[in-house]
XYZ file of C-alpha atoms in Angstrom:
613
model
C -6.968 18.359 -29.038
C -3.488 18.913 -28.001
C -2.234 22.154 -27.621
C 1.753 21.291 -27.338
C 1.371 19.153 -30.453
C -0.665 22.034 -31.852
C 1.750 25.085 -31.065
C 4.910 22.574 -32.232
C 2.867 22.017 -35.209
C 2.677 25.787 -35.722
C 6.219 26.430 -34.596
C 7.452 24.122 -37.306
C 5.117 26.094 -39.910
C 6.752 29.293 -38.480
C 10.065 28.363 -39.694
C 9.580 27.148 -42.353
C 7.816 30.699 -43.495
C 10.687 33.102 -42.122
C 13.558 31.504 -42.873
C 12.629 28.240 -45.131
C 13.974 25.861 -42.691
C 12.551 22.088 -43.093
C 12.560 21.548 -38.958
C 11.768 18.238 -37.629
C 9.471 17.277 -34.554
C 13.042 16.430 -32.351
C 13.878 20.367 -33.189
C 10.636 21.865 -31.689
C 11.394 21.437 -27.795
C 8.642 22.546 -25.929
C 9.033 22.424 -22.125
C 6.747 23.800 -19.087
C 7.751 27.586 -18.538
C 9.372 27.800 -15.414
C 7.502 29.460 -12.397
C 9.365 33.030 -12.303
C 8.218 33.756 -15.663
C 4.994 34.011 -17.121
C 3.675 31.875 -19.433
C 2.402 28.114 -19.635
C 4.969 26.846 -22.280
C 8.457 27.720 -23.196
C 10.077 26.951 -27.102
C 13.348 26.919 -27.118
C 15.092 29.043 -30.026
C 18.180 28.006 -30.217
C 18.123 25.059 -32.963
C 16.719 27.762 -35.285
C 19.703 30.687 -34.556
C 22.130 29.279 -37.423
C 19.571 29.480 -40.214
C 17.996 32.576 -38.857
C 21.414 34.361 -38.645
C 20.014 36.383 -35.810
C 20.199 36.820 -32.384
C 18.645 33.866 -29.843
C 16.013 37.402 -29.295
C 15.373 38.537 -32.503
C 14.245 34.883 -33.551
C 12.913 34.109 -30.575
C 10.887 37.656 -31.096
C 10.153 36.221 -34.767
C 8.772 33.250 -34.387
C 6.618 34.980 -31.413
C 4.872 37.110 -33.709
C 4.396 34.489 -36.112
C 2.666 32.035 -33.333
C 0.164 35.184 -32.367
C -0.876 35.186 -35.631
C -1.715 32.098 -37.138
C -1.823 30.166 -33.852
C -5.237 30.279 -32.419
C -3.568 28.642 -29.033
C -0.876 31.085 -28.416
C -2.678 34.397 -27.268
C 0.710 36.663 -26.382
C 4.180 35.703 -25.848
C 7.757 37.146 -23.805
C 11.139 36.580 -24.973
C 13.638 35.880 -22.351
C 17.580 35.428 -24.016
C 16.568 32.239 -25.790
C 13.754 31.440 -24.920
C 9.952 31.973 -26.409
C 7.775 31.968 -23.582
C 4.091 31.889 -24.663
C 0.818 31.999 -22.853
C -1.929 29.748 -24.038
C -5.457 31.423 -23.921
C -8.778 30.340 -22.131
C -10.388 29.273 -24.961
C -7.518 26.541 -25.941
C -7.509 25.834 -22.340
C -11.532 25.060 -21.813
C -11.374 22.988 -25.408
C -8.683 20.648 -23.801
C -10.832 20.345 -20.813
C -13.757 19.401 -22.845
C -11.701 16.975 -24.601
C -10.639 15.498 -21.570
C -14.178 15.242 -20.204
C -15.454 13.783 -23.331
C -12.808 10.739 -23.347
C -13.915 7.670 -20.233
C -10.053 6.370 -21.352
C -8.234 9.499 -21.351
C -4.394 9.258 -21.611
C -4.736 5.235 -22.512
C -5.002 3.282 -25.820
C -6.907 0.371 -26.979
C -5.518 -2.727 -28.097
C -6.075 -3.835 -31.454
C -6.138 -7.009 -33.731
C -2.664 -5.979 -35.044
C -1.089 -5.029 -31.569
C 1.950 -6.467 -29.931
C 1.604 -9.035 -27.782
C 3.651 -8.893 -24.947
C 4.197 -11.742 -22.499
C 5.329 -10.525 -18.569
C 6.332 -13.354 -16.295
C 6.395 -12.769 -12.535
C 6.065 -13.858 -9.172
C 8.171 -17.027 -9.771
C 7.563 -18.808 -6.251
C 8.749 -21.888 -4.853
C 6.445 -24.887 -3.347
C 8.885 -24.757 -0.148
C 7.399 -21.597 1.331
C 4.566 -18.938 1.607
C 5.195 -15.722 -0.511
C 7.128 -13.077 1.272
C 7.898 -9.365 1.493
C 10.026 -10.194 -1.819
C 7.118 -11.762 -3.538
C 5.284 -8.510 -2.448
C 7.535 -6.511 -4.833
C 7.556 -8.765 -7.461
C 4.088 -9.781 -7.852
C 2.945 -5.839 -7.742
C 5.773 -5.024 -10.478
C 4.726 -7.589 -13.015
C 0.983 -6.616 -12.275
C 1.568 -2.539 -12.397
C 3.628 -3.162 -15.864
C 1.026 -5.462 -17.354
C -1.547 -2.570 -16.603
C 0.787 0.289 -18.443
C 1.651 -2.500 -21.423
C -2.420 -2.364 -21.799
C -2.663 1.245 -21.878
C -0.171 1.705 -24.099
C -2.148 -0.257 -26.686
C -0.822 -4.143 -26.479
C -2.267 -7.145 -26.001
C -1.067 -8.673 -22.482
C -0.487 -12.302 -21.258
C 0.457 -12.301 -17.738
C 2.555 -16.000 -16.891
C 3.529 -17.111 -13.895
C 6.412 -19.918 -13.482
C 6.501 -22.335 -10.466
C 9.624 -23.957 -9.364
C 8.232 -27.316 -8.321
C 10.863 -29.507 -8.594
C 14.173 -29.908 -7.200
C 15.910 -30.596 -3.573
C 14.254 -27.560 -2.097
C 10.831 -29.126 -2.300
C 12.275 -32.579 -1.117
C 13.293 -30.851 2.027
C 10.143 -30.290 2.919
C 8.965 -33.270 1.782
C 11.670 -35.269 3.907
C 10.813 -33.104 7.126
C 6.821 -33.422 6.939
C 7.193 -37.574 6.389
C 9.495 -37.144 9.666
C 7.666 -35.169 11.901
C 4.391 -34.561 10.419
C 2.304 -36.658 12.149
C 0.147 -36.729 8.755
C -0.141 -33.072 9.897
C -2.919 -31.265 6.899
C -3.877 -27.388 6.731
C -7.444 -28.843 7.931
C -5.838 -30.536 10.982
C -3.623 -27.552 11.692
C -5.690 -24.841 10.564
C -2.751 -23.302 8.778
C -2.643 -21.994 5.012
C -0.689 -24.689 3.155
C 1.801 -22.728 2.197
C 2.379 -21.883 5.805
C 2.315 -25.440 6.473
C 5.322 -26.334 4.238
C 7.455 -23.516 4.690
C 7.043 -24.470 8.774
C 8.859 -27.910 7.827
C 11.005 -26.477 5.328
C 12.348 -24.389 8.355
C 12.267 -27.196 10.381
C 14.818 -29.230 8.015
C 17.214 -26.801 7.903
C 16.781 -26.751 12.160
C 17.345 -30.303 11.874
C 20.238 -30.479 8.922
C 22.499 -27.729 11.118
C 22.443 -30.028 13.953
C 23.236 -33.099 12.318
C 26.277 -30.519 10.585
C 27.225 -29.844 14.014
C 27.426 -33.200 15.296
C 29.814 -34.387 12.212
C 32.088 -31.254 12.733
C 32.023 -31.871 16.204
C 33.604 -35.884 15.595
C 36.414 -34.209 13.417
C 35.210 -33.925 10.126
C 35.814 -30.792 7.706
C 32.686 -28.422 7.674
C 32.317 -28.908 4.074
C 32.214 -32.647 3.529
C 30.055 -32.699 6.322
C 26.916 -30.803 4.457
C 28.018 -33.392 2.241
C 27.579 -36.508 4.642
C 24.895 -35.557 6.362
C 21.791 -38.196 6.800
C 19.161 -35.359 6.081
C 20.960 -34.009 2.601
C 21.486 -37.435 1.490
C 18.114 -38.822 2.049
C 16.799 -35.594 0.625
C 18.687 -36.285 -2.321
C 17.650 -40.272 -2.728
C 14.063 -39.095 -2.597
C 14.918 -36.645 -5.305
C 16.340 -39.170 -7.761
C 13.364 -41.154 -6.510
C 11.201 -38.142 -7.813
C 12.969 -38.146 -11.321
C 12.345 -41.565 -11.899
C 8.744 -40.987 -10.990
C 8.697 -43.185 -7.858
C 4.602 -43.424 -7.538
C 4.782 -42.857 -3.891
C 7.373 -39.958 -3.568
C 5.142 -38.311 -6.633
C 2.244 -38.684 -4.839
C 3.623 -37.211 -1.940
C 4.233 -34.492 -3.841
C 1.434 -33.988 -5.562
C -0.297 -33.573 -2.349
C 1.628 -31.397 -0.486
C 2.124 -29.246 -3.710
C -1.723 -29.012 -3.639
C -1.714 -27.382 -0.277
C 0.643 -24.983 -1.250
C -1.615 -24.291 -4.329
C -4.493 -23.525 -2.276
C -2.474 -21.382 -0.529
C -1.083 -19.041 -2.775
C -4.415 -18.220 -4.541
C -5.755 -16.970 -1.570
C -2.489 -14.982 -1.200
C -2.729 -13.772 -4.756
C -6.712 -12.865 -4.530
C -5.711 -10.656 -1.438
C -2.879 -8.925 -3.422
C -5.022 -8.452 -5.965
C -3.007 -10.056 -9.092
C -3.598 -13.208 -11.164
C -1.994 -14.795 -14.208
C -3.535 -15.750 -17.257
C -1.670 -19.113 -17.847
C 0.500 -20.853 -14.958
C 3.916 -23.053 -16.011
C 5.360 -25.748 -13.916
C 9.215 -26.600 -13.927
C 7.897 -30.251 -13.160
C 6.406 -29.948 -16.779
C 8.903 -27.576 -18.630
C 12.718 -29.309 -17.331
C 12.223 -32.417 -19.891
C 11.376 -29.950 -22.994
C 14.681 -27.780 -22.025
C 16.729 -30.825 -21.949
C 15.483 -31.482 -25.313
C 15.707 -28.155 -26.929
C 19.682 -28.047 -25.985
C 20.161 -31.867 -27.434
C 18.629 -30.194 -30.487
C 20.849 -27.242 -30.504
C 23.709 -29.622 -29.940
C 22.613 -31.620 -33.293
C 23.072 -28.008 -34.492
C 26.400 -27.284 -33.391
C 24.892 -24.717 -31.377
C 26.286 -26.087 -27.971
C 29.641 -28.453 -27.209
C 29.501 -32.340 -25.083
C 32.668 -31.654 -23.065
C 34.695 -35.547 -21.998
C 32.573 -35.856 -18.445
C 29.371 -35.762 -20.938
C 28.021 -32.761 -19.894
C 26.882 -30.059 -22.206
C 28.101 -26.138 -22.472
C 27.497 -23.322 -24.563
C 30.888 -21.127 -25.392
C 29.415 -17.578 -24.840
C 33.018 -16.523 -25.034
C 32.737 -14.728 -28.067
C 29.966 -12.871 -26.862
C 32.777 -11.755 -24.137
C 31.024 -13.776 -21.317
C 32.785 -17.625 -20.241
C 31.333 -21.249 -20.771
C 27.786 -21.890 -19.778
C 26.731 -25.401 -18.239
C 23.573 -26.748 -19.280
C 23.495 -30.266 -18.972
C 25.178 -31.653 -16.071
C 27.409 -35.203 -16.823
C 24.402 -36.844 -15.238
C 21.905 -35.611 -18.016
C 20.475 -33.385 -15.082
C 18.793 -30.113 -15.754
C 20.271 -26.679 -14.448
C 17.728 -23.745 -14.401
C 18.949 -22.397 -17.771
C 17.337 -25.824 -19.626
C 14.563 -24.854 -17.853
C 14.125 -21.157 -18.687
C 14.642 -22.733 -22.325
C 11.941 -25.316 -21.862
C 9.481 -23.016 -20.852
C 10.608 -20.265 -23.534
C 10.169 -23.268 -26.109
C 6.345 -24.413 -24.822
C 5.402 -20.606 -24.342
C 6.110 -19.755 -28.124
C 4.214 -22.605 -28.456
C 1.389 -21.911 -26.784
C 1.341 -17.925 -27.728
C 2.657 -15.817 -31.170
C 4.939 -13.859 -28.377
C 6.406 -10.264 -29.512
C 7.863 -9.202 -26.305
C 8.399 -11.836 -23.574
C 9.448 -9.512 -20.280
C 10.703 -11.457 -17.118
C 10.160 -9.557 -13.947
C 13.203 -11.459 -12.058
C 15.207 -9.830 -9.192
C 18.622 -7.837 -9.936
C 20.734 -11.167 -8.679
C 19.407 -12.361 -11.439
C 21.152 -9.679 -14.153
C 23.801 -12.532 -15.719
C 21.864 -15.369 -15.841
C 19.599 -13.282 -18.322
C 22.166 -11.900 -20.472
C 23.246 -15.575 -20.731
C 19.469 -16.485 -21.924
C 19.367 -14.066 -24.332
C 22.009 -14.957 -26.025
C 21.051 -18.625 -26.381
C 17.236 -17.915 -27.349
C 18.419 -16.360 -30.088
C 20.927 -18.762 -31.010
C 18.350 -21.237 -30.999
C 16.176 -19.066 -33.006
C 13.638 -17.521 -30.688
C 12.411 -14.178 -32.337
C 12.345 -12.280 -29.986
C 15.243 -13.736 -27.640
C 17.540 -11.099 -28.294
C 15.259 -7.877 -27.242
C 13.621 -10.093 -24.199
C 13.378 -7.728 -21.249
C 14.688 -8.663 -18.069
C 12.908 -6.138 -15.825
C 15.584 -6.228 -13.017
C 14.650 -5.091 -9.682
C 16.290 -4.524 -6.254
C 15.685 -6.233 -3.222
C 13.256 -5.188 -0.168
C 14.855 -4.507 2.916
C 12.710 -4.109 6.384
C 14.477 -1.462 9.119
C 15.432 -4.474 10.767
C 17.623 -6.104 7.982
C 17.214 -8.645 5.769
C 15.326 -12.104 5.536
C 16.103 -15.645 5.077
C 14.023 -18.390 4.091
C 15.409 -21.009 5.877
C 16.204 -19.698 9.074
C 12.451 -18.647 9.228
C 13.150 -15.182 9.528
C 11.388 -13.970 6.270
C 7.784 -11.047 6.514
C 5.450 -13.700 5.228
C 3.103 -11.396 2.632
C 0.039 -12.460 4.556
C 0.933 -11.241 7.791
C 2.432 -8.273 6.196
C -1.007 -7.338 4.094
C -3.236 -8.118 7.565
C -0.948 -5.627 8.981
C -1.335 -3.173 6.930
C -5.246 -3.327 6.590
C -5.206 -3.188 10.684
C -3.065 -0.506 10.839
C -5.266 1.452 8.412
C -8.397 0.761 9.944
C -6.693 2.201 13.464
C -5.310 4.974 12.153
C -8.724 5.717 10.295
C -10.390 5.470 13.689
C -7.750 7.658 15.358
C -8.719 10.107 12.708
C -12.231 10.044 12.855
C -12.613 9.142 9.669
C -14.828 6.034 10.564
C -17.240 7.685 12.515
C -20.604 7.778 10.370
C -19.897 4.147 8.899
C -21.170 0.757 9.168
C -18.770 -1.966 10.505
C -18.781 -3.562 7.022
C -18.269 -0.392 5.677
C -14.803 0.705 7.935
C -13.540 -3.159 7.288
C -13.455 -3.109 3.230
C -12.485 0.628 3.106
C -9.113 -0.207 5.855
C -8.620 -3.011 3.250
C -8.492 -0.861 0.176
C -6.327 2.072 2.410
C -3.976 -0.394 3.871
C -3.939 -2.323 0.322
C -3.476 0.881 -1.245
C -0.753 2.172 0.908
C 1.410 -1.346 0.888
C 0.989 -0.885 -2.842
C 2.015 2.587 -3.128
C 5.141 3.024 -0.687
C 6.627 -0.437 -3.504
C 5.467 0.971 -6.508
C 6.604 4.831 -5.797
C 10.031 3.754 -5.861
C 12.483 3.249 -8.640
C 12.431 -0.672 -9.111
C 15.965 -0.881 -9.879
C 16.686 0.076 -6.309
C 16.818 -1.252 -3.331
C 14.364 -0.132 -0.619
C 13.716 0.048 2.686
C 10.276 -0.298 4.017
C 8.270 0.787 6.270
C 4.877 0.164 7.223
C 4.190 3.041 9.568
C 5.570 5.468 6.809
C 3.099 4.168 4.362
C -0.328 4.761 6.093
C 0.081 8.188 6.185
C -2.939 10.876 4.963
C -0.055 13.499 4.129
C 2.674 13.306 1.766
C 3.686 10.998 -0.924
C 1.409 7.796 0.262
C -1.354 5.441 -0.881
C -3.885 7.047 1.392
C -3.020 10.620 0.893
C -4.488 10.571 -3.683
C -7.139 7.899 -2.159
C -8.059 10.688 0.435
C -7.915 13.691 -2.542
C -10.526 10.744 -4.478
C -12.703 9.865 -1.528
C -13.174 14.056 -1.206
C -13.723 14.322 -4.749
C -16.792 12.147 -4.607
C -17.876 13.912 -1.843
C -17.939 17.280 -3.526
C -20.025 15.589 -6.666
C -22.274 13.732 -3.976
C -23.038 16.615 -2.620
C -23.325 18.608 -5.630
C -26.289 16.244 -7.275
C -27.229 16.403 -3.894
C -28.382 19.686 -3.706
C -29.262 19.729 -7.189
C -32.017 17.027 -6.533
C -33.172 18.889 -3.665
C -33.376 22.095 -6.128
C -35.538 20.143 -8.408
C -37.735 18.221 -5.236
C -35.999 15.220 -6.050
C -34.482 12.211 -3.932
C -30.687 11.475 -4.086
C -30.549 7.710 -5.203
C -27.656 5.420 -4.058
C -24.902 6.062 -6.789
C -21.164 5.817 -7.792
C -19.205 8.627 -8.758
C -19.813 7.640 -12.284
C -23.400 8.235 -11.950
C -22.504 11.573 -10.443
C -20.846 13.253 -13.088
C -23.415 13.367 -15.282
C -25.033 16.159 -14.071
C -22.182 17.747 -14.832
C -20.609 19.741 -17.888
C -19.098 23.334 -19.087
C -21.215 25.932 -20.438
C -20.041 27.858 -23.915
C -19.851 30.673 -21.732
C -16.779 31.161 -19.365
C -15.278 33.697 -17.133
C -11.608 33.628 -17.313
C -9.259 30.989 -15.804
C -7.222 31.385 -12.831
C -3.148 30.508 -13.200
C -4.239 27.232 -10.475
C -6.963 26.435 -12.887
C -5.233 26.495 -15.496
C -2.296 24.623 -14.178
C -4.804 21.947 -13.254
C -5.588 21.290 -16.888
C -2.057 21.027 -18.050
C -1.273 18.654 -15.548
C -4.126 16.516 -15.817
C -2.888 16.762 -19.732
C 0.045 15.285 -19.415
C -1.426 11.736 -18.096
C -1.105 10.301 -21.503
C 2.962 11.197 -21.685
C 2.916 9.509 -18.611
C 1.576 6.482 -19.622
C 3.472 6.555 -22.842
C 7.052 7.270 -20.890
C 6.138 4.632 -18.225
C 5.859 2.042 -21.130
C 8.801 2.674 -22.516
C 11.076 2.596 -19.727
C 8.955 -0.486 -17.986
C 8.522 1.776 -15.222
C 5.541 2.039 -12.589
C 7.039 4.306 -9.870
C 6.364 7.320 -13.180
C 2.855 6.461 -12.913
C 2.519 7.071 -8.810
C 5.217 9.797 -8.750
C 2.420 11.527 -11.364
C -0.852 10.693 -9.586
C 1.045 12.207 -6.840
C 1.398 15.301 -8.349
C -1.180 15.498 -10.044
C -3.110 15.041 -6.231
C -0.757 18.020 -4.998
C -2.199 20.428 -7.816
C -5.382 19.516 -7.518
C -5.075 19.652 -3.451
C -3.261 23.658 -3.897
C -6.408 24.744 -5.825
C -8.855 23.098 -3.700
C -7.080 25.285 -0.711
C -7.357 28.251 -2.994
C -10.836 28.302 -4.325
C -13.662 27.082 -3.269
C -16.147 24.700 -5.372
C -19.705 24.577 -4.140
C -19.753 27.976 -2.599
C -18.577 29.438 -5.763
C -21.386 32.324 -6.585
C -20.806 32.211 -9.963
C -22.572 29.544 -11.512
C -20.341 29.687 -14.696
C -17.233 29.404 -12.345
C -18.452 26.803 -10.824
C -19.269 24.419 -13.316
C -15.611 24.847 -14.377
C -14.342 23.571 -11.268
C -16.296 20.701 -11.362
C -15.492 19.350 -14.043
C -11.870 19.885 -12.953
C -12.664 17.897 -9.687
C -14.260 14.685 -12.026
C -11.720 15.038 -14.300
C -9.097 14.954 -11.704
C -10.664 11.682 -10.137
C -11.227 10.258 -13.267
C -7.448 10.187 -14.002
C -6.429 9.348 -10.224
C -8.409 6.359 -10.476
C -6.981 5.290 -14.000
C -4.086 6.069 -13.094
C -4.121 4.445 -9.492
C -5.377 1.787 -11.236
C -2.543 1.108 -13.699
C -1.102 0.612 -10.382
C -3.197 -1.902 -9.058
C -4.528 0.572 -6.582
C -8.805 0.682 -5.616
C -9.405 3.798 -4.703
C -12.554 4.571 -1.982
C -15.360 7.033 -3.025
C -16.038 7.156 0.933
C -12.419 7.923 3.234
């Protein structure tokens, strides 16, 4: 039951009684009443003052009356100028409580047969180089959206698309066939993305140098990236790659496989996965084809050189290359080749790229030509656009080496946690096992938090240190308001057991609530109680609003608060000492209700959350 849809329900059936006004949903604006006045919910008069030909009072007064009367919710009301404030009895308030209790998927939806399905691409990484702080982002956005996609009832297929092709790779390629030493992760006992990106770096090292030299003899800075040894032979073993030299493939095939083996570990640490993987090496040929097609159209233009263009210039943007005069690919044909096996492969609805803000254009661009080349839903694709990570120390490049690999970053954050646990005491009573998996969820947790809090479309700054932090807006401060949560149930059944001569059995929090449940006979709420239960309500707006604006920081920014409630009442009233038995039970299922939700919603977020802190 849902009292705001049942008062605006009521509100509507007001006026239409006093002053036969037809007034749609959008009319009935029910908001929070603010904290100065009393009240839980405020309607807003003002839409009805024309028809009502009265004062913003007198209707306000009206409609009051009405809502006492044929509103079992509403059990008095104030008028202030405009506005209808109205107080929502007990009884409405314990029913929504029940509700809540009764639902294990409060605030979330079930996919159907007939839902959506809605395709999110991210993380996007290159075989040249580990994942990085940049990744981090990325791979946690696409993961945290698939989540709210799900609970907002669609069906979900998570894609990942690797650039394995291209001179990038062959720079690696070209540097470990130098200098390797037929170097392997076993031999080295580095990850093999680690491995790559080391000679990656080490080409570029190399490259300047040679740069340097050429300058150095006389020649112009830009013709000599041109001449260089390294770029050229990188660029032989590339056209060697194209025309599927067996040895340069094989090459690559091999080192790609280290890489591979790399980044799964990298993902199963982070906690994501994908549900079908595309390669660039597979999807470049089936782009190239899909614009010779749209050419046969008329679609696209062959310009003298032989390249081929699209004119976007009646869409008001310029010329768009997408076959160079060689017949080479550019990464449009590619987006286009995957697009083209992907609809293949799935009946897509939605297709949503999570793709960094540098990224804005080249997206517009796409959109336009999926839907020239009739892609249904290549006009409304989503490109989830998100700003960069920045550490206090500035920003990273690839090349130059000087990038926060992910893996060091998410060992870092699991060490800090366990030390600041320790520092805290927290540890004490626990098993070494024990302290190491619940510093991995914490630090996890608070790595994922600090990202996900934030607006996506902006840039950030971040910082480690600020993120393991038990206070505040943090990870570790809702896992902390969980962990206690589970303690209070614990060592509720607890005592219960003991009541009854019973032993307490090793059990999860799930197990623990079932003692638990409200009694048809109640002693009357307190404003923090009450509070509680609105706010836990308004988890499935939440949800809903975080859907539609593709947005994960709403999610954290309302676990948060809803934490911060739940914290203010815990300060205020006590649980297991309450005397009153009726009181009590009450607040306990407040407290499971309240965990429930954090670890839905904590969830949606790719967050564990530790019934032991």
């Amino acid at each position: 039951m849902n009292i705001e849809a049942l008062i605006s329900k009521a509100a509507q059936d007001a006026v239409k009684a006093l002053y036969d006004m037809d007034a749609t949903e959008k009319m009935v604006q029910l908001q929070k009443t603010r904290s100065e006045f009393e009240g839980n919910l405020t309607l807003v008069v003002f839409p009805f003052v024309k028809v009502a030909k009265k004062s913003p009072e007198q209707t306000a007064q009206e409609i009051g009356e009405y809502l006492q009367q044929h509103c079992a919710a509403v059990e008095k009301f104030n008028v202030v100028k405009g506005f209808l404030n109205l107080s929502v009895g007990d009884g409405a308030w314990l029913q929504l409580l029940e509700a809540i209790n009764q639902d294990d998927h409060f605030g979330t939806k079930q996919a159907t047969e007939d839902s959506p399905l809605v395709m999110i691409e991210y993380s996007s990484p290159n075989t040249n180089k580990p994942l990085h702080l940049g990744h981090v982002r990325n791979n946690l956005l696409g993961w945290s959206l698939a989540k709210i996609m799900e609970a907002n009832g669609n069906k979900v297929v998570k894609t990942n698309i690797v650039n394995d092709r291209g001179i990038h790779i062959c720079k690696s390629m070209l540097a470990w066939l130098k200098w390797g030493n037929g170097e392997t992760p076993e031999s080295s006992g580095k990850k093999g993305d680690h491995l790559i990106g080391d000679y990656y770096v080490a080409f570029d090292k190399h490259y300047r140098d040679e740069i340097k030299e050429l300058v150095a003899q006389g020649m112009d800075e830009e013709k000599a990236k041109q001449e260089a040894p390294l770029i050229k032979e990188a660029h032989e073993m590339l056209v060697k790659w194209e025309q599927n030299d067996p040895e340069v493939r094989a090459l690559w095939e091999k080192m790609n496989s280290w890489v591979y083996a790399g980044f799964d570990e990298t993902y199963k640490k982070m906690g994501v996965s994908f549900d079908k993987i595309y390669y660039e090496s597979q999807t470049y040929l089936k782009g190239k084809a899909k614009v010779e097609e749209g050419l046969a159209k008329g679609l696209f233009e062959r310009h003298e050189d032989n390249s081929v263009w699209a004119d976007l210039t009646n869409e008001g943007l310029d010329q768009k290359l997408l076959l160079r005069s060689d017949g080479t690919s550019v990464y449009m044909t590619q987006d286009i080749g995957t697009a083209e096996m992907r609809f293949q492969d799935f009946p897509i609805d939605k297709m949503i790229y999570v793709v960094g803000n540098e990224q804005n254009y080249h997206f517009q661009v796409l959109s336009i030509l999926l839907d020239r080349l009739g892609f249904k839903w290549g006009k409304e694709l989503v490109h989830f656009s998100y700003g960069m990570v920045e550490l206090p120390n500035g920003k990273m490049k690839s090349r130059e080496g000087t990038v926060v690999d992910a893996d060091d970053l998410m060992a870092l954050m699991v060490e800090d946690a366990l030390k600041t646990s320790m520092e805290l005491g927290k540890f004490d009573d626990m098993s070494e096992e024990e302290r190491n998996e619940i510093a991995r969820i914490v630090g996890m947790g608070a790595l994922k938090y600090f990202i996900l809090k934030v607006d996506a479309r902006k840039n950030m700054l971040f910082n480690p240190e600020e993120s393991i932090d038990f206070n505040g807006n943090t990870g570790p401060f809702i896992q902390y308001t969980y962990a206690r949560i589970c303690s209070i149930l614990r060592k509720f059944r607890s005592e219960k057991l003991e009541v009854r001569g019973e032993r307490l059995p090793q059990s999860s929090e799930n197990d623990l609530q079932q003692d638990i449940s409200l009694t048809s006979h109640h002693s009357p709420l307190t404003t923090k109680e009450i509070e509680l239960v609105q706010k836990m309500n308004e988890f499935g707006a939440a949800v809903e609003q975080a859907g539609k604006d593709y947005s994960p920081s709403g999610i954290a920014n309302y676990c948060y608060e809803l934490t911060k409630v739940f914290n203010q009442f815990y300060h205020d009233y006590s649980i297991l000492n309450e005397p009153d038995e009726q009181k009590k039970a009450v607040r306990l299922v407040l407290a499971k209700n309240v965990a429930k939700i954090i670890k839905s919603g904590m969830g949606l977020l790719g967050i564990e959350v530790p019934e032991r802190m």
